[in-house]
Amino acid sequence: MKNNNALKSAENGGSPSDEAHLDRVFHALSDPTRRAIVQRLSGSSGTVSALAEPFDMSLNAVSKHLKVLEGARLIKRDIVGRTSVCSLNIDPLVNAHEWIQQYTQFWNEVLDSLEMHLDADAAEPGAAAKKDERP
Amino acid sequence: MKNNNALKSAENGGSPSDEAHLDRVFHALSDPTRRAIVQRLSGSSGTVSALAEPFDMSLNAVSKHLKVLEGARLIKRDIVGRTSVCSLNIDPLVNAHEWIQQYTQFWNEVLDSLEMHLDADAAEPGAAAKKDERP
DNA sequence: CAAATTCTCAACCATTTGGTTGAATATAAC
DNA sequence: GTTATATTCAACCAAATGGTTGAGAATTTG
């Protein structure tokens, strides 16, 4: 198993009534503005007005988006003076990631083993694990 | 890089006006009924009524959910006689997976390298890249 | 052909969503 | 203390969502 750091943190802080939480996380990610905010916050944290600046909508609209992200626990806020600084929390992303991986992983294994059998140069066993070493 | 099969198929068939497609995929996954259907279909394909059977809602409601999943290209339908058989298409799942991975991956690397420094038995360099080879 | 099965389409309804504007709150600066 | 800045709250609105029921359309069965 890899990525166990994130997995661990997801187990700890990331499962409050699991299904409903996944609802909120996927819903939060279903909007392009909110995905852009996540993207932006993956670089560095920022205040509400800084986050709102690139978007062609009112500050209030962005504030609402931030509340949706906060509801999904994708961001946390630190109140600094009169500004509130938002930063990314990847735990719910890991939850979503894991949910999706249940299904992609199985099929990737099927396809990988299929390709292992179809590949002409797959003579030595165990080649499927080092496929990307081929330039 | 591994799992390049799914990555490849995602590049080919999975990017039609990318952003809007991600909207639809994440939205499709934000509903528990639809996630259950995806889960169910990951086992085997099924007709509309077979898929509707476990749920406490009308057949029509499930039909709508299937249409949402179809709109996100998460399922495809094969009309067999008077039944339509739905099956899973993981390409959009891989797209979503990749989007999320942009952010989880970076932090996993940070955390992994942090753990590498904290772990007592992390003496040899380059260990972070082969963590999952450890049984 | 008639009847039953499988599924979609259309209309309707309550609730949520994503946006707006305007007022209110709290902190910082003058 | 007054004014400017940063942010949220409240009300409102159009559109989308998730569900319902009832009427078709297509296919299989009797």
Short mmCIF file of C-alpha atoms (C1' of nucleotides) in Angstrom, two decimals:
data_model
loop_
_atom_site.label_atom_id
_atom_site.label_comp_id
_atom_site.label_asym_id
_atom_site.label_seq_id
_atom_site.Cartn_x
_atom_site.Cartn_y
_atom_site.Cartn_z
CA MET A 1 0.00 0.00 0.00
CA LYS A 2 1.25 3.45 -0.80
CA ASN A 3 0.24 7.00 0.04
CA ASN A 4 -0.41 5.80 3.51
CA ASN A 5 0.09 9.25 4.96
CA ALA A 6 -2.92 10.65 3.25
CA LEU A 7 -4.87 7.48 3.80
CA LYS A 8 -4.22 7.69 7.48
CA SER A 9 -5.29 11.30 7.71
CA ALA A 10 -8.39 10.48 5.71
CA GLU A 11 -9.33 7.73 8.13
CA ASN A 12 -8.93 10.05 11.07
CA GLY A 13 -10.54 13.29 10.08
CA GLY A 14 -12.36 12.40 6.92
CA SER A 15 -15.30 10.13 7.66
CA PRO A 16 -18.21 11.91 9.30
CA SER A 17 -21.33 10.07 8.14
CA ASP A 18 -19.33 8.97 5.11
CA GLU A 19 -22.00 8.89 2.43
CA ALA A 20 -23.36 12.35 3.10
CA HIS A 21 -19.83 13.69 3.25
CA LEU A 22 -18.98 12.19 -0.14
CA ASP A 23 -22.16 13.81 -1.45
CA ARG A 24 -20.89 17.18 -0.31
CA VAL A 25 -17.36 16.65 -1.59
CA PHE A 26 -18.38 15.54 -5.06
CA HIS A 27 -21.00 18.26 -5.23
CA ALA A 28 -18.40 20.85 -4.22
CA LEU A 29 -16.12 19.63 -6.99
CA SER A 30 -18.88 19.69 -9.61
CA ASP A 31 -18.61 23.44 -10.10
CA PRO A 32 -15.82 24.96 -12.23
CA THR A 33 -15.47 28.02 -10.01
CA ARG A 34 -15.01 25.87 -6.95
CA ARG A 35 -12.55 23.58 -8.71
CA ALA A 36 -10.58 26.66 -9.76
CA ILE A 37 -10.54 27.80 -6.14
CA VAL A 38 -9.24 24.42 -5.02
CA GLN A 39 -6.60 24.64 -7.73
CA ARG A 40 -5.67 28.14 -6.67
CA LEU A 41 -5.48 27.14 -3.00
CA SER A 42 -3.24 24.20 -3.78
CA GLY A 43 -0.56 26.80 -4.48
CA SER A 44 -0.99 28.94 -1.40
CA SER A 45 -3.73 30.06 0.94
CA GLY A 46 -5.55 33.33 0.31
CA THR A 47 -8.11 35.74 1.65
CA VAL A 48 -11.68 35.78 0.40
CA SER A 49 -11.18 38.88 -1.74
CA ALA A 50 -7.92 37.54 -3.16
CA LEU A 51 -9.69 34.32 -4.09
CA ALA A 52 -12.59 36.23 -5.60
CA GLU A 53 -10.45 38.54 -7.71
CA PRO A 54 -10.01 36.34 -10.82
CA PHE A 55 -13.73 35.62 -11.17
CA ASP A 56 -16.30 37.63 -13.02
CA MET A 57 -18.89 37.50 -10.27
CA SER A 58 -19.71 39.29 -7.07
CA LEU A 59 -17.68 38.78 -3.94
CA ASN A 60 -20.83 37.44 -2.35
CA ALA A 61 -21.08 34.69 -4.94
CA VAL A 62 -17.51 33.59 -4.22
CA SER A 63 -18.21 33.74 -0.51
CA LYS A 64 -21.04 31.29 -1.08
CA HIS A 65 -18.78 28.99 -3.07
CA LEU A 66 -16.30 29.09 -0.22
CA LYS A 67 -19.06 28.11 2.15
CA VAL A 68 -19.87 25.10 0.00
CA LEU A 69 -16.20 24.11 -0.02
CA GLU A 70 -16.08 24.64 3.72
CA GLY A 71 -19.18 22.49 4.15
CA ALA A 72 -17.35 19.71 2.36
CA ARG A 73 -14.35 20.39 4.61
CA LEU A 74 -12.23 21.03 1.55
CA ILE A 75 -11.06 24.33 2.98
CA LYS A 76 -10.54 25.71 6.44
CA ARG A 77 -10.57 29.35 7.45
CA ASP A 78 -8.25 31.24 9.76
CA ILE A 79 -9.54 34.63 10.80
CA VAL A 80 -6.67 37.07 10.69
CA GLY A 81 -7.72 40.51 11.77
CA ARG A 82 -10.62 41.47 9.56
CA THR A 83 -9.65 39.05 6.80
CA SER A 84 -10.34 35.34 6.74
CA VAL A 85 -7.57 33.29 5.17
CA CYS A 86 -8.67 30.12 3.43
CA SER A 87 -6.44 27.11 2.96
CA LEU A 88 -6.90 23.73 1.36
CA ASN A 89 -7.61 20.56 3.30
CA ILE A 90 -6.92 17.53 1.12
CA ASP A 91 -8.45 14.90 3.41
CA PRO A 92 -11.83 14.94 1.64
CA LEU A 93 -10.02 14.87 -1.69
CA VAL A 94 -8.35 11.69 -0.54
CA ASN A 95 -11.74 10.26 0.42
CA ALA A 96 -13.09 10.99 -3.04
CA HIS A 97 -9.90 9.69 -4.56
CA GLU A 98 -10.24 6.44 -2.68
CA TRP A 99 -13.86 6.00 -3.66
CA ILE A 100 -13.04 6.40 -7.33
CA GLN A 101 -9.97 4.23 -7.03
CA GLN A 102 -12.11 1.28 -5.96
CA TYR A 103 -13.33 1.12 -9.52
CA THR A 104 -10.48 2.43 -11.60
CA GLN A 105 -7.98 0.26 -9.80
CA PHE A 106 -9.75 -2.99 -10.56
CA TRP A 107 -10.00 -2.24 -14.23
CA ASN A 108 -6.47 -0.95 -14.47
CA GLU A 109 -5.31 -4.27 -13.12
CA VAL A 110 -7.44 -6.11 -15.66
CA LEU A 111 -6.15 -3.97 -18.51
CA ASP A 112 -2.59 -4.13 -17.30
CA SER A 113 -2.64 -7.89 -17.14
CA LEU A 114 -4.35 -8.03 -20.53
CA GLU A 115 -1.67 -5.86 -22.06
CA MET A 116 0.95 -7.98 -20.39
CA HIS A 117 -0.39 -10.93 -22.37
CA LEU A 118 -0.79 -9.00 -25.62
CA ASP A 119 2.53 -7.17 -25.64
CA ALA A 120 5.05 -8.74 -27.97
CA ASP A 121 8.02 -7.92 -25.79
CA ALA A 122 6.42 -9.19 -22.63
CA ALA A 123 8.48 -12.32 -22.46
CA GLU A 124 9.74 -12.11 -18.91
CA PRO A 125 7.18 -12.50 -16.14
CA GLY A 126 6.57 -9.55 -13.86
CA ALA A 127 6.89 -7.13 -16.78
CA ALA A 128 3.52 -5.55 -16.09
CA ALA A 129 4.85 -3.84 -13.01
CA LYS A 130 7.56 -1.97 -14.92
CA LYS A 131 5.66 -1.05 -18.05
CA ASP A 132 6.45 2.65 -17.90
CA GLU A 133 10.16 2.05 -17.90
CA ARG A 134 9.82 1.63 -21.65
CA PRO A 135 10.81 4.94 -23.34
CA MET B 1 4.15 6.22 -13.97
CA LYS B 2 1.84 3.24 -13.90
CA ASN B 3 -1.77 2.49 -14.80
CA ASN B 4 -1.07 3.95 -18.19
CA ASN B 5 -3.82 1.88 -19.79
CA ALA B 6 -6.56 3.82 -18.14
CA LEU B 7 -4.66 7.04 -18.53
CA LYS B 8 -4.36 6.45 -22.22
CA SER B 9 -8.04 5.67 -22.67
CA ALA B 10 -8.88 8.77 -20.69
CA GLU B 11 -6.82 10.89 -23.02
CA ASN B 12 -8.49 9.44 -26.07
CA GLY B 13 -12.17 9.25 -25.28
CA GLY B 14 -12.44 11.24 -22.11
CA SER B 15 -11.87 14.92 -22.87
CA PRO B 16 -14.82 16.55 -24.65
CA SER B 17 -14.78 20.18 -23.52
CA ASP B 18 -12.96 19.00 -20.41
CA GLU B 19 -14.27 21.39 -17.81
CA ALA B 20 -17.93 20.87 -18.57
CA HIS B 21 -17.38 17.15 -18.65
CA LEU B 22 -15.76 17.19 -15.21
CA ASP B 23 -18.76 19.19 -14.02
CA ARG B 24 -21.04 16.42 -15.17
CA VAL B 25 -18.91 13.61 -13.79
CA PHE B 26 -18.53 15.11 -10.33
CA HIS B 27 -22.19 16.06 -10.28
CA ALA B 28 -23.15 12.54 -11.26
CA LEU B 29 -21.07 11.17 -8.40
CA SER B 30 -22.53 13.59 -5.86
CA ASP B 31 -25.70 11.54 -5.44
CA PRO B 32 -25.72 8.40 -3.25
CA THR B 33 -28.16 6.57 -5.50
CA ARG B 34 -25.96 7.17 -8.52
CA ARG B 35 -22.82 6.15 -6.65
CA ALA B 36 -24.58 2.96 -5.61
CA ILE B 37 -25.46 2.32 -9.24
CA VAL B 38 -21.84 2.81 -10.27
CA GLN B 39 -20.82 0.44 -7.50
CA ARG B 40 -23.41 -2.08 -8.59
CA LEU B 41 -22.34 -1.83 -12.24
CA SER B 42 -18.70 -2.34 -11.35
CA GLY B 43 -19.70 -5.94 -10.64
CA SER B 44 -21.69 -6.64 -13.77
CA SER B 45 -23.94 -4.84 -16.19
CA GLY B 46 -27.69 -4.82 -15.69
CA THR B 47 -31.02 -3.78 -17.12
CA VAL B 48 -32.81 -0.66 -15.95
CA SER B 49 -35.33 -2.57 -13.85
CA ALA B 50 -32.62 -4.76 -12.35
CA LEU B 51 -30.69 -1.65 -11.39
CA ALA B 52 -33.82 -0.01 -9.99
CA GLU B 53 -34.86 -2.97 -7.89
CA PRO B 54 -32.80 -2.23 -4.71
CA PHE B 55 -34.00 1.36 -4.45
CA ASP B 56 -37.06 2.65 -2.71
CA MET B 57 -38.12 4.93 -5.54
CA SER B 58 -39.99 4.74 -8.79
CA LEU B 59 -38.49 3.16 -11.89
CA ASN B 60 -38.77 6.56 -13.50
CA ALA B 61 -36.56 8.16 -10.87
CA VAL B 62 -33.87 5.56 -11.45
CA SER B 63 -34.21 6.04 -15.19
CA LYS B 64 -33.45 9.71 -14.64
CA HIS B 65 -30.41 8.88 -12.56
CA LEU B 66 -29.20 6.62 -15.33
CA LYS B 67 -29.64 9.48 -17.75
CA VAL B 68 -27.45 11.67 -15.58
CA LEU B 69 -24.81 8.95 -15.44
CA GLU B 70 -25.10 8.53 -19.19
CA GLY B 71 -24.72 12.29 -19.67
CA ALA B 72 -21.45 12.07 -17.78
CA ARG B 73 -20.53 9.07 -19.97
CA LEU B 74 -20.15 6.97 -16.86
CA ILE B 75 -22.43 4.33 -18.32
CA LYS B 76 -23.26 3.13 -21.78
CA ARG B 77 -26.44 1.39 -22.86
CA ASP B 78 -26.91 -1.58 -25.14
CA ILE B 79 -30.46 -2.10 -26.28
CA VAL B 80 -31.22 -5.80 -26.16
CA GLY B 81 -34.73 -6.53 -27.31
CA ARG B 82 -37.01 -4.41 -25.19
CA THR B 83 -34.50 -4.09 -22.36
CA SER B 84 -31.58 -1.72 -22.26
CA VAL B 85 -28.50 -3.10 -20.59
CA CYS B 86 -26.30 -0.58 -18.81
CA SER B 87 -22.60 -1.05 -18.24
CA LEU B 88 -19.92 1.00 -16.59
CA ASN B 89 -17.43 3.14 -18.49
CA ILE B 90 -14.53 4.04 -16.25
CA ASP B 91 -12.90 6.62 -18.52
CA PRO B 92 -14.62 9.58 -16.84
CA LEU B 93 -13.78 8.09 -13.46
CA VAL B 94 -10.16 8.15 -14.52
CA ASN B 95 -10.54 11.80 -15.54
CA ALA B 96 -11.94 12.67 -12.13
CA HIS B 97 -9.28 10.54 -10.51
CA GLU B 98 -6.56 12.40 -12.34
CA TRP B 99 -7.98 15.79 -11.46
CA ILE B 100 -8.04 14.93 -7.78
CA GLN B 101 -4.63 13.32 -7.96
CA GLN B 102 -3.06 16.61 -9.05
CA TYR B 103 -3.62 17.83 -5.53
CA THR B 104 -3.43 14.73 -3.39
CA GLN B 105 -0.27 13.59 -5.14
CA PHE B 106 1.69 16.74 -4.35
CA TRP B 107 0.83 16.55 -0.70
CA ASN B 108 1.40 12.83 -0.51
CA GLU B 109 4.89 13.44 -1.84
CA VAL B 110 5.44 16.13 0.75
CA LEU B 111 4.16 13.91 3.52
CA ASP B 112 6.00 10.89 2.21
CA SER B 113 9.30 12.71 2.09
CA LEU B 114 8.60 14.06 5.53
CA GLU B 115 7.98 10.57 6.79
CA MET B 116 11.12 9.42 5.00
CA HIS B 117 13.08 11.84 7.11
CA LEU B 118 11.24 10.97 10.28
CA ASP B 119 11.28 7.20 9.84
CA ALA B 120 14.10 5.55 11.72
CA ASP B 121 14.77 2.93 9.04
CA ALA B 122 14.82 5.36 6.07
CA ALA B 123 18.54 5.32 5.50
CA GLU B 124 18.84 4.76 1.73
CA PRO B 125 17.96 7.65 -0.65
CA GLY B 126 15.26 7.19 -3.29
CA ALA B 127 13.14 5.15 -0.90
CA ALA B 128 10.14 7.41 -1.37
CA ALA B 129 9.66 6.23 -4.94
CA LYS B 130 9.47 2.53 -4.07
CA LYS B 131 7.50 2.59 -0.87
CA ASP B 132 4.90 0.13 -2.12
CA GLU B 133 7.51 -2.48 -2.82
CA ARG B 134 7.72 -2.93 0.91
CA PRO B 135 5.49 -5.89 1.80
"C1'" DC C 1 -54.19 -9.65 -32.89
"C1'" DA C 2 -54.24 -8.88 -27.93
"C1'" DA C 3 -51.93 -8.49 -23.71
"C1'" DA C 4 -48.03 -8.05 -20.89
"C1'" DT C 5 -43.32 -6.24 -20.15
"C1'" DT C 6 -39.67 -2.76 -20.37
"C1'" DC C 7 -38.56 1.58 -20.68
"C1'" DT C 8 -38.81 6.65 -21.96
"C1'" DC C 9 -41.26 11.08 -22.45
"C1'" DA C 10 -44.04 14.91 -20.55
"C1'" DA C 11 -45.97 17.51 -17.10
"C1'" DC C 12 -45.94 18.76 -12.48
"C1'" DC C 13 -44.06 19.89 -7.74
"C1'" DA C 14 -40.94 21.05 -3.77
"C1'" DT C 15 -36.28 22.02 -2.81
"C1'" DT C 16 -31.67 23.35 -3.86
"C1'" DT C 17 -28.40 25.97 -6.48
"C1'" DG C 18 -25.90 29.81 -8.17
"C1'" DG C 19 -26.28 34.23 -8.81
"C1'" DT C 20 -27.82 39.13 -7.64
"C1'" DT C 21 -28.34 43.44 -4.47
"C1'" DG C 22 -28.43 45.86 -0.13
"C1'" DA C 23 -27.80 46.11 4.74
"C1'" DA C 24 -25.06 44.73 8.80
"C1'" DT C 25 -20.81 43.49 11.39
"C1'" DA C 26 -16.13 43.80 12.70
"C1'" DT C 27 -11.54 45.31 12.27
"C1'" DA C 28 -7.99 48.75 10.63
"C1'" DA C 29 -6.56 53.29 9.56
"C1'" DC C 30 -6.84 58.19 9.86
"C1'" DG D 1 -14.55 58.94 16.57
"C1'" DT D 2 -15.11 58.66 11.90
"C1'" DT D 3 -14.17 56.46 7.76
"C1'" DA D 4 -12.59 52.83 4.89
"C1'" DT D 5 -11.94 47.71 4.24
"C1'" DA D 6 -13.19 42.85 4.50
"C1'" DT D 7 -16.60 39.79 4.99
"C1'" DT D 8 -21.03 37.82 6.06
"C1'" DC D 9 -26.19 37.80 6.40
"C1'" DA D 10 -30.85 38.23 4.37
"C1'" DA D 11 -34.00 38.52 0.85
"C1'" DC D 12 -34.90 37.67 -3.68
"C1'" DC D 13 -34.85 35.36 -8.40
"C1'" DA D 14 -34.27 32.11 -12.38
"C1'" DA D 15 -32.85 27.72 -13.35
"C1'" DA D 16 -31.67 23.05 -12.20
"C1'" DT D 17 -32.49 18.78 -9.26
"C1'" DG D 18 -34.79 14.83 -7.58
"C1'" DG D 19 -38.84 13.03 -7.06
"C1'" DT D 20 -43.82 11.93 -8.42
"C1'" DT D 21 -47.72 10.26 -11.71
"C1'" DG D 22 -49.70 9.13 -16.12
"C1'" DA D 23 -49.45 8.47 -20.95
"C1'" DG D 24 -47.03 6.53 -24.73
"C1'" DA D 25 -43.59 3.41 -27.69
"C1'" DA D 26 -41.40 -0.82 -28.68
"C1'" DT D 27 -40.94 -5.76 -28.01
"C1'" DT D 28 -42.08 -10.14 -26.39
"C1'" DT D 29 -45.56 -13.53 -25.21
"C1'" DG D 30 -50.01 -15.85 -25.43
#
